[in-house]
Every structure is written in structure tokens, then in C-alpha cells.
XYZ file of C-alpha atoms in Angstrom:
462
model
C 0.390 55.911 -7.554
C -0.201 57.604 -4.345
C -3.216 56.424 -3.719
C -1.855 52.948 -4.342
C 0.320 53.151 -1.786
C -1.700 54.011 0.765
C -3.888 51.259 0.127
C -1.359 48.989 0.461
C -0.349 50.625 3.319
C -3.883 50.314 4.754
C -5.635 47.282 4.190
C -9.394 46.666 4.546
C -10.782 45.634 8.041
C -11.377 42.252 6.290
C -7.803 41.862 4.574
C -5.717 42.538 8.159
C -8.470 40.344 9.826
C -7.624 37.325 7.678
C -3.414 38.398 7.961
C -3.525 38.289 12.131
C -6.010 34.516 11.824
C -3.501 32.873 9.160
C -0.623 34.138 11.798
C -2.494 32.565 14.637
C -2.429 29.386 12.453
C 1.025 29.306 12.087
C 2.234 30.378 15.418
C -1.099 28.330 17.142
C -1.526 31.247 19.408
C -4.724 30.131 21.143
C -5.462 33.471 23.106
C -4.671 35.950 20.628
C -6.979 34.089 18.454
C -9.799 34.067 21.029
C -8.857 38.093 21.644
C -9.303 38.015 17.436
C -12.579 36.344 17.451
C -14.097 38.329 20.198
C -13.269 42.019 18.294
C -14.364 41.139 15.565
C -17.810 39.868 16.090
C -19.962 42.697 15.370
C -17.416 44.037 11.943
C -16.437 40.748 10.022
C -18.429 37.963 8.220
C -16.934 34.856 9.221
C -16.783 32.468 6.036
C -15.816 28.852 6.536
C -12.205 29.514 5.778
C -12.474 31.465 8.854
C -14.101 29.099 10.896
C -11.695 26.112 9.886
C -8.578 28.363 11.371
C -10.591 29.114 14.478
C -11.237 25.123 14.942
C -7.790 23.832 13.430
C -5.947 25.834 16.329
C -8.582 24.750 18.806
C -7.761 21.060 17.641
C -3.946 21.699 18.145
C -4.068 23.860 21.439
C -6.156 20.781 22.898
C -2.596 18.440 23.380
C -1.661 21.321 25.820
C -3.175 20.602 28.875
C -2.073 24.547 29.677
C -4.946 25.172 26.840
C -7.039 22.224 26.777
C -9.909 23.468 28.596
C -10.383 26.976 26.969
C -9.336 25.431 23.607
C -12.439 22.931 24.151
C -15.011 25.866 25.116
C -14.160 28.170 22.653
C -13.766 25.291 19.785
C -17.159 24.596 20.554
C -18.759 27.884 20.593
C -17.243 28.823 17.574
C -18.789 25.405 15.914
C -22.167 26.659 17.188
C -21.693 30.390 15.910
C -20.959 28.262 12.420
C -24.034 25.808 12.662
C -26.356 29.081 13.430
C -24.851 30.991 10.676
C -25.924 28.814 7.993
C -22.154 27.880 7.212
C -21.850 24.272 5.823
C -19.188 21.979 7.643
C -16.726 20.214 5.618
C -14.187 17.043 6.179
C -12.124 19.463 7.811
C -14.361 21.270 9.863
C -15.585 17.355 10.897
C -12.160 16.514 11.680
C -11.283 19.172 14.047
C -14.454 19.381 16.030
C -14.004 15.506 16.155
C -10.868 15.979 17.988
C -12.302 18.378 20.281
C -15.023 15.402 21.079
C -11.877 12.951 21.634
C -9.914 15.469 24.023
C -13.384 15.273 26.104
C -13.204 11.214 25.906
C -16.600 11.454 24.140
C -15.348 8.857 21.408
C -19.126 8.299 20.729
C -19.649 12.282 19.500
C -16.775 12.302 17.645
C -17.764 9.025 15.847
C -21.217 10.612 15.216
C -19.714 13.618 13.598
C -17.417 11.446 11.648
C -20.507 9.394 9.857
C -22.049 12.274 9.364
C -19.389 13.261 6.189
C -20.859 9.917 4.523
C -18.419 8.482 2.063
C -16.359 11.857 2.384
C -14.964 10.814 5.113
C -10.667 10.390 5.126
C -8.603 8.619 7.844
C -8.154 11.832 9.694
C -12.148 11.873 9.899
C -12.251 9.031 12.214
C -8.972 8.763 14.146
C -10.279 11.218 16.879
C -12.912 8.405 17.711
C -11.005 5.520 16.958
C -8.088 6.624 19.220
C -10.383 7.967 21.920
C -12.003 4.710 21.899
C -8.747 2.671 22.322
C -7.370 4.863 24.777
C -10.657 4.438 26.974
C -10.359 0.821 26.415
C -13.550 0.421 24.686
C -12.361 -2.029 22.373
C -15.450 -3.113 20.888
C -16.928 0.353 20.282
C -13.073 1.017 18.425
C -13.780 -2.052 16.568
C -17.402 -0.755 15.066
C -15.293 2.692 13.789
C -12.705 0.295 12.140
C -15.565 -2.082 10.599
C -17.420 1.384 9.379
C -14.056 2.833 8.067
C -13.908 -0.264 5.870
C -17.101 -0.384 4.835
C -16.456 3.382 2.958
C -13.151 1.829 1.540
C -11.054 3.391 4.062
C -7.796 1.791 4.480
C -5.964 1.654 8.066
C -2.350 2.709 8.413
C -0.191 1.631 11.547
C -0.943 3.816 13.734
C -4.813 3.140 13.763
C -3.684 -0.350 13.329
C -1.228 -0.252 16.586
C -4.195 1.787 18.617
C -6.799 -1.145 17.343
C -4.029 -3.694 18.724
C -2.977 -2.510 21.695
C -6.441 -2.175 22.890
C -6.749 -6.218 21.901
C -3.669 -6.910 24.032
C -5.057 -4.631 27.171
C -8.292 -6.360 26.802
C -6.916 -10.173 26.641
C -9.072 -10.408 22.937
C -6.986 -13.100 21.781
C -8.263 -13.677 18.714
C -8.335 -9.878 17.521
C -4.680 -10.121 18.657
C -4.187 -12.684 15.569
C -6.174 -10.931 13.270
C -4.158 -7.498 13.984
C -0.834 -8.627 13.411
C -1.836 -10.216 10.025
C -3.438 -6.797 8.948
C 0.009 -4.994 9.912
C 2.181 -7.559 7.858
C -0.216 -6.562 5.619
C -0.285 -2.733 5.811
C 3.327 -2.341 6.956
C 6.849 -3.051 6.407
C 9.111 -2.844 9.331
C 6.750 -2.036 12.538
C 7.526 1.013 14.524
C 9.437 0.799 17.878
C 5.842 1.677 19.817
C 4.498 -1.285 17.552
C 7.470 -3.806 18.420
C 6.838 -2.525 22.457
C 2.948 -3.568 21.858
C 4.019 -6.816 19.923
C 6.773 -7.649 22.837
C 4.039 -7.004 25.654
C 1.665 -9.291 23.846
C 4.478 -12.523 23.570
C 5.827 -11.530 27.606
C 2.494 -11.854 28.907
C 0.261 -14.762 30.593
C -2.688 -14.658 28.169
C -0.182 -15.647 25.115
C 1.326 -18.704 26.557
C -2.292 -20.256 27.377
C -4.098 -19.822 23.965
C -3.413 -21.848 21.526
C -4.529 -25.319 19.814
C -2.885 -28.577 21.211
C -3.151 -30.540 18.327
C -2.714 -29.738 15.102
C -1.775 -30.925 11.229
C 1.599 -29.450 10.297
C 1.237 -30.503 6.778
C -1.733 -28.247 6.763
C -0.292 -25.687 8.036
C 2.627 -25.585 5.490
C -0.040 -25.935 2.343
C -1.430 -23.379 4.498
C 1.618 -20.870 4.037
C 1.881 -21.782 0.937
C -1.532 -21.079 -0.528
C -1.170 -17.439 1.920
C 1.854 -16.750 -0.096
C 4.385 -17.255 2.510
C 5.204 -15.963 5.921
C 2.097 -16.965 7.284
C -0.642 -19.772 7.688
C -4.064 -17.762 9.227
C -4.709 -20.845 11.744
C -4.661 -19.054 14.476
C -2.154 -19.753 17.300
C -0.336 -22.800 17.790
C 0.874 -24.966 20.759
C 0.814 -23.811 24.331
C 3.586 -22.509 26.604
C 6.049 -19.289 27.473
C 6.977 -17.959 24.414
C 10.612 -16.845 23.518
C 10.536 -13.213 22.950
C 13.816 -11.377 22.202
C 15.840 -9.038 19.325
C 17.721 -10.844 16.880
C 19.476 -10.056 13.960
C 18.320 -11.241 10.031
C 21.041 -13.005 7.900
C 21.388 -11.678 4.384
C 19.913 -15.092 3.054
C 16.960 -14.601 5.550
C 17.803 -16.735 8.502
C 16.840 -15.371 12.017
C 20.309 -15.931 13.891
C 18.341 -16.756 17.070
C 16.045 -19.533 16.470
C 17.440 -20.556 12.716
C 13.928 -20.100 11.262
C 13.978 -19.170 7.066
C 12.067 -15.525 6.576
C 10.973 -15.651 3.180
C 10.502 -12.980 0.181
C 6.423 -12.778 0.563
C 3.701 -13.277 -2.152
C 0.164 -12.244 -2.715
C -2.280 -15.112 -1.348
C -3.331 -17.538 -4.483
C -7.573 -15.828 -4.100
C -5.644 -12.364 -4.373
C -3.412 -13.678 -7.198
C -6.648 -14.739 -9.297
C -8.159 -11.380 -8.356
C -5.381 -9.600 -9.845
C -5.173 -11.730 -12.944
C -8.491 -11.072 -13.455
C -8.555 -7.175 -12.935
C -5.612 -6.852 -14.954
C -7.499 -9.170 -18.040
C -10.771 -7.045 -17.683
C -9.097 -4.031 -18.238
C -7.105 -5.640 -20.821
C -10.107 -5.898 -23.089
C -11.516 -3.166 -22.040
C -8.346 -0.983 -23.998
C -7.516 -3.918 -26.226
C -9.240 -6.131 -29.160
C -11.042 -8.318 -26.774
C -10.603 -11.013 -29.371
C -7.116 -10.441 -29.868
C -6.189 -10.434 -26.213
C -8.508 -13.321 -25.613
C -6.670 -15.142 -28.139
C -3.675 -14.891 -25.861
C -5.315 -16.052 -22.887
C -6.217 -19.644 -24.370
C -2.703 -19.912 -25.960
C -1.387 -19.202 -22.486
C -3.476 -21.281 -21.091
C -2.115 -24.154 -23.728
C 1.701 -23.240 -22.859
C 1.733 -22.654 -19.076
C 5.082 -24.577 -18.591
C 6.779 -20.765 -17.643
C 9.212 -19.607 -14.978
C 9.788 -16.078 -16.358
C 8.314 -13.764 -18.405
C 10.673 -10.981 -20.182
C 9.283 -7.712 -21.404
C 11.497 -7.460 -24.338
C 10.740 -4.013 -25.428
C 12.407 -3.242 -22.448
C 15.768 -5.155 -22.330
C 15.997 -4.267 -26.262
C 15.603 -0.551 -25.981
C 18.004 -0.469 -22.649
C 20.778 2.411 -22.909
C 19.999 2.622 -26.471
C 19.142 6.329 -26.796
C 22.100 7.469 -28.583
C 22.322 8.468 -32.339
C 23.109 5.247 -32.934
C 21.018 3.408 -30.780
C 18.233 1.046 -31.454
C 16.439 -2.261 -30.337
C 19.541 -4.157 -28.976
C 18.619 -8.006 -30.333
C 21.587 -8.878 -28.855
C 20.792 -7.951 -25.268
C 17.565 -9.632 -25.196
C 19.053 -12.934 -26.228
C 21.582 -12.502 -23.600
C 18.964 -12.007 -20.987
C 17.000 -15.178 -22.301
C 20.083 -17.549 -22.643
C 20.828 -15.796 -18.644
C 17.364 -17.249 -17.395
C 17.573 -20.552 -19.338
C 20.907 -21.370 -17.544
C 19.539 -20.643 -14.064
C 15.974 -22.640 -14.322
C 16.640 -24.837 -17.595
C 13.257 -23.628 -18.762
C 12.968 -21.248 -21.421
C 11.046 -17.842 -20.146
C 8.161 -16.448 -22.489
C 9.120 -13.313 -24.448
C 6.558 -10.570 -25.081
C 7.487 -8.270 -28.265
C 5.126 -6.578 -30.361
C 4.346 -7.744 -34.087
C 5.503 -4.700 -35.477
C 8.648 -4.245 -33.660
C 9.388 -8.679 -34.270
C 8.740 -8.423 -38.322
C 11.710 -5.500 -38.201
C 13.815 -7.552 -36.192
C 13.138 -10.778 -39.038
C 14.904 -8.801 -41.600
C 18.102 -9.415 -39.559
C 19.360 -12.590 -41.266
C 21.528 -13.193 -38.328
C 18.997 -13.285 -35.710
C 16.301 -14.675 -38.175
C 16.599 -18.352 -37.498
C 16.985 -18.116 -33.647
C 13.827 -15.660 -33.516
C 11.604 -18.473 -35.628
C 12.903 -21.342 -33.537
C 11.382 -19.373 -30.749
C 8.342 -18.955 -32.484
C 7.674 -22.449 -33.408
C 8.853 -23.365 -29.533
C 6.210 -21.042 -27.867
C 9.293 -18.815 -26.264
C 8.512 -15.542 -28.309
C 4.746 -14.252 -28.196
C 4.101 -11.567 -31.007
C 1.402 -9.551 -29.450
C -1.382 -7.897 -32.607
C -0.673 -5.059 -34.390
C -2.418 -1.809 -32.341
C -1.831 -3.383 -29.201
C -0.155 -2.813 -25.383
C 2.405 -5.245 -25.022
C 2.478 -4.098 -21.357
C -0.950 -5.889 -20.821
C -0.019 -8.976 -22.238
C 3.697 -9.497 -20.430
C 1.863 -8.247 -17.101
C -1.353 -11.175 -17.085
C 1.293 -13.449 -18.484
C 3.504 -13.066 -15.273
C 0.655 -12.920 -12.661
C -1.456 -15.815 -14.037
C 1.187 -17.797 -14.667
C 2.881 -17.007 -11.186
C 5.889 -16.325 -13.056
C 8.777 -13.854 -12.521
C 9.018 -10.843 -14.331
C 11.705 -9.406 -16.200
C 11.554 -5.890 -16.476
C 13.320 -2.583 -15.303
C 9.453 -0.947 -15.656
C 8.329 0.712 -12.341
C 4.795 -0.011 -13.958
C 3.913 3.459 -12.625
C 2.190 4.091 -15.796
C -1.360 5.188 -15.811
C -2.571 1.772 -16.896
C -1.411 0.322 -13.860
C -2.865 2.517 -11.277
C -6.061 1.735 -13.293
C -5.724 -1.675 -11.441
C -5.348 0.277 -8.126
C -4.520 -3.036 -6.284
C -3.653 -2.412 -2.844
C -1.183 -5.919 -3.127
C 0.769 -4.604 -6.720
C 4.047 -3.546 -4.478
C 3.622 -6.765 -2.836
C 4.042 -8.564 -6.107
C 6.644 -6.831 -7.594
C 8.795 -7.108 -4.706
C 8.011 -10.929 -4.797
C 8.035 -11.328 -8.780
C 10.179 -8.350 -10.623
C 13.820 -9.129 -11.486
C 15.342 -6.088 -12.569
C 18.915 -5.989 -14.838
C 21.959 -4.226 -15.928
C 24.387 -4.601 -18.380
C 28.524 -5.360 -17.258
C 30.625 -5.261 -20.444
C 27.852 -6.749 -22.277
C 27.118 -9.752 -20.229
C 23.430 -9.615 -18.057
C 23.633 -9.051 -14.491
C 20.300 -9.742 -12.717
C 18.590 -8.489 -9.653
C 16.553 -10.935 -8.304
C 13.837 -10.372 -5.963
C 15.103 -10.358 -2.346
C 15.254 -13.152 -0.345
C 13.418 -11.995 1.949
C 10.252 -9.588 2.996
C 10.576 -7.083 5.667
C 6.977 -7.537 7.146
C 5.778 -9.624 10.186
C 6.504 -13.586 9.536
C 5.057 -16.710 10.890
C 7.184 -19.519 10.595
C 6.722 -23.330 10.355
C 7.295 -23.916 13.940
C 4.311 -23.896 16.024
C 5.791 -20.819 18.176
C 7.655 -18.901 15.979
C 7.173 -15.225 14.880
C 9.373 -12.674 13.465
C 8.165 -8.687 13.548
């Protein structure tokens, strides 16, 4: 017990080396971790946990210009001491000696490094070079590290995104000014104030009010919008002149109560739409009788005259887990009669075989549920099978809304890993509750919080 003690008392060389380099990490204490590094040369064998600290307060202390320079000499050395010690780098290691390269405006080292991690590579990998780049207004060289991240399937957030356009705007690049504010509505909701300052500077300025076509087709525009899924028509910029630039407010229905413009709720584009119909049918038959869910494909494609789609194992099974509870028939034809009034179109129901022959022994519901049979409302989907599939490719193929309090966070839809799904359901899920029986809806907003292009030739809201 004694001797316990003591050990715990006194801990190895090794054990109170690693205790003083994790405090160093938290505090960031640059020159006590130098001091560390130094005295224990010639006793401890640094492992790449060690080296990592070492570089990841290096990579911190550099924002100090009090430390910059010593944080920059020793960072390196101690990246040399790893390379000559046989000590394999990893992402992190990359990153961190990456930002040392940045903090020296050597955007071209620190892009080096980062291609050097392959398709290990994250964001963090190539910001230092990307950001060095941008700041050093070498806008074509930032443009290469974005092209590369893509090419790996990295996907920009805003602030690479703002760095990429604020270089654009610096450099007058006109066209990569375009092509940047489409790939934030696309990345981002609401832009950040620094974003909005960048966006502002762009609209204020000389080069804006000069580019721009002269002549153009406004109906082609507007199929334009339409076919991009709203909010925006990818022809570039429109009309000449001083642009309008100022803060206005958003009326609930979407109005902009400075220039009167509509903001709509945005959709997927119609070649992303038929991308995600098609993911969502592949893996369909991948999971499911590929006869039996290709079945349902040609009857959909026979009976496409759809608004809405319900998920009715959903609206059935609502609040129903009592001792009591069970599927509620009489909510889902509630919900059903609800979208009929508002459309006059009947919405197609999803319900699975076994769970529709239980609900056939209820003489009271029996005749409405065969009606909708034999008028292509209900769907039965085959015994064994994921309704969830069918109601889903139903909805997106047929461009219909969806009815359903599902988050679809299930695994089966990150299988789809669709970088547009949140986009969609915002556009396409109507969500419901129940008010002393009767169906209250929650339609999808009216609309999106992203960066919109209206049908004027000059109008833009961020």
C-alpha cells in the first residue's frame, strides 16, 4: 500500500513529461513548452502524440504576433526532429505545420503538404493554403486548392467560401463573383455579417454596375428559375447600371418591403431532383424485391396526377402509444379529406399490405378504403417490404409534397447521403398535429432563408 503511494506520488520521467505537455496544450504556453522540449531531449522518446502537442501550440501561438516568430522556428524544428526520427505525420500533424507555412505567406508549402495526405485530407487540411492564398490575393492559385478540395469530395463551408469570394471581389473576377454567391445559397442559410460586408462591397462598387448583358429573354430567365428550383436563374448578371444596395426587412409571406420582390421557399434543381429519385430507387432495390418495387415504379408512372403523398403509417400510429392505442383510421382519413379540400386532388397514400388487410376487417372503414383502392389513392406496398422507400420515391419523382412528421434521420436515409435532402424537405415536408381531433398542417415555409435572385434584372436578396 505504501509502496503504492509513493508511486503515485512519484511518477515516471515519462508520465510527468506528458502531464506538463497536455498543460501546455491547454494553457498554449509557448515558452514553457519550448523550456519542455529542450530538457527533455536527451531522457524522453518523443512519440507522435508528442509531436502533435508541440506543433498544435506552435499553430495557435502563431496568431500572436508577440509569438509568431519563435512559434514558426521552433514549429519547424520540431517537424524536422519528427521527419528524422522516423515518426509518420498524420492529418493533424499536416494541418498544423500547414498553418505554420500560411503564417509565413508560403500558401504554396502549405498546399504541398496538404496533397501530400491524399484523399485523407479534411477541410482543416487545406484552409491554411486556401486562406493564405486569398489573403495574398492570389486568386487563381486559391482557386486550384478549391478545384483540388473538390476533386477528393471535400465540401466548402462559408468561411472558405467567403475567403474564395472576397478574393473574386478584390480582384474584379466578375464571373467567379456569380459563381460564388450561387455556391453560398447553396452551402449556407443566412450569410454571416463578414459575408453580407463582402456581398455589400461587391453591389457598392464600379465593377458591378458595368457587367452585365444588355439584352436578354425574360421568359427564359423565368423557365430558367423555374427549372433551378427557384430563387435563382444561373445566367449570369443582368442589365447594366448602379445597383440599389441596402437592409430591408422580409414579410412573413416573403415579400422584401423595399423593392416588393416575392422570396420564395427553394427547391432542388429538376437534374438534382432526377438524381435523387434515382439514388433513392437504386437503393430501393438494392434492400427491396426489385420486382416488387419495380412494380411500383410503372404504376406510378401510370398515375402521376399527385400533389401529395401521405405516409400513413405515420399519421395512423400518431399519439397512439397508450394501452389503448392503435392505428388511428380515423386520423388518416382526416388528414386525406384535409389535403383534398386545399388542392381538390386526392394525395397518394402509402400503407403496408399487412397493416391495410387489418384495417379491411373494419366494416366501417371497409368501403371508403376499397374506393381508394379502385381510385389509385391508397398504394398497398408487398408484404416484407419498407414502406418508407416507396412514400419517399413517390414524393421526389413525382415532385409532390410529403406528408409526414418523419425526420427521415433513419439509417436508410443517410444511405442516400445527398448533400440537397434538407433542401427538399424544407421545400416538400408538411408536418401535422392534431386540435380536438381535427388536422392542423404545417406547411413548408413560404420562404427560404438563402441568397435569392429575383425576376427583375437587378434584384438580389442575401
Amino acid at each position: 500500500m505504501d509502496k503504492a503511494k509513493k508511486k503515485k506520488k512519484n511518477p515516471t520521467p515519462e508520465v510527468q513529461f506528458r502531464l506538463n505537455l497536455d498543460n501546455c496544450s491547454k494553457t498554449k504556453d509557448l515558452s514553457t513548452a519550448i523550456s519542455l522540449y529542450e530538457s527533455a531531449l536527451s531522457t524522453i522518446r518523443f512519440s507522435n502524440n508528442h509531436f502533435n502537442s508541440f506543433l498544435y501550440i506552435c499553430s495557435n501561438a502563431v496568431s500572436d504576433p508577440s509569438t509568431k516568430k519563435p512559434a514558426i522556428e521552433f514549429g519547424f524544428r520540431i517537424f524536422d526532429h519528427m521527419v528524422s526520427s522516423n515518426v509518420t505525420p498524420n492529418e493533424a500533424t499536416v494541418t498544423a505545420v500547414a498553418r505554420l507555412a500560411a503564417a509565413t505567406d508560403d500558401g504554396d508549402k502549405a498546399f504541398e503538404l496538404a496533397k501530400g495526405m491524399g484523399n485523407c485530407g479534411k477541410l482543416r487540411t487545406y484552409g491554411p493554403a486556401l486562406f493564405c492564398y486569398c489573403k495574398m490575393g492570389e486568386a487563381d492559385k486559391a482557386y486550384q486548392v478549391e478545384d483540388h478540395m473538390r476533386s477528393i469530395g471535400l465540401q466548402l463551408e462559408e468561411a472558405e467560401l467567403v475567403g474564395l469570394l472576397k478574393v473574386s471581389v478584390e480582384k474584379e473576377r466578375e464571373e467567379k463573383v456569380y459563381q460564388y454567391l450561387h455556391k453560398l445559397r447553396m452551402s449556407v442559410r443566412s450569410v454571416s455579417e463578414s459575408a453580407a460586408e463582402i456581398i455589400h462591397s461587391w453591389f457598392g462598387g464600379e465593377v458591378a454596375a458595368k457587367v452585365g448583358l444588355s439584352d436578354w429573354d425574360m421568359g427564359q430567365v423565368k423557365e430558367a428559375i423555374l427549372q433551378n428550383g427557384g430563387g435563382w436563374h444561373g445566367r449570369g448578371w443582368l442589365g447594366k447600371g448602379k445597383w440599389t444596395v441596402q437592409r430591408s426587412r422580409i414579410a412573413p409571406d416573403g415579400r422584401c418591403l423595399t423593392c416588393r420582390e416575392q422570396l420564395v421557399c427553394v427547391d432542388i434543381d429538376k437534374a438534382e431532383t432526377e438524381r435523387f429519385a434515382e439514388a433513392v430507387a437504386s437503393l430501393a432495390m438494392e434492400r427491396e424485391v426489385h420486382s416488387n418495387f419495380k412494380e411500383f415504379q410503372d404504376w406510378l408512372e401510370q398515375h402521376s396526377e399527385y400533389d401529395a403523398v401521405v405516409d400513413a403509417a405515420n399519421v395512423g400510429l400518431y399519439q397512439q402509444n397508450f394501452a389503448e392505442g392503435g392505428f388511428s383510421i380515423a386520423q388518416l382519413v382526416t388528414v386525406v379529406k384535409e389535403l383534398h379540400s386545399r388542392s381538390n386532388k386526392w394525395p397518394l397514400v402509402v400503407l403496408h399490405k399487412k397493416r391495410l388487410r387489418a384495417l379491411l376487417q373494419n366494416a366501417c372503414y371497409r368501403e371508403l378504403l376499397e374506393e381508394w383502392i379502385n381510385e389509385k389513392v391508397l398504394y398497398g406496398t408487398p408484404f416484407g417490404s419498407n414502406d418508407d422507400w416507396y412514400w419517399l420515391y413517390a414524393a421526389v419523382k413525382r415532385k409532390c409534397l410529403l406528408l409526414t412528421n418523419d425526420e427521415m434521420r433513419d439509417h436508410i436515409f443517410e444511405l442516400l447521403g445527398s448533400s440537397f435532402f434538407a433542401i427538399w424537405k424544407e421545400r416538400h415536408q408538411v408536418k401535422y398535429t392534431f386540435v380536438k381531433g381535427e388536422p392542423k398542417l404545417l406547411m413548408p415555409p413560404t420562404y427560404s432563408v438563402v441568397i435569392q435572385v429575383t425576376g427583375s434584372s437587378r434584384g438580389i436578396n442575401y
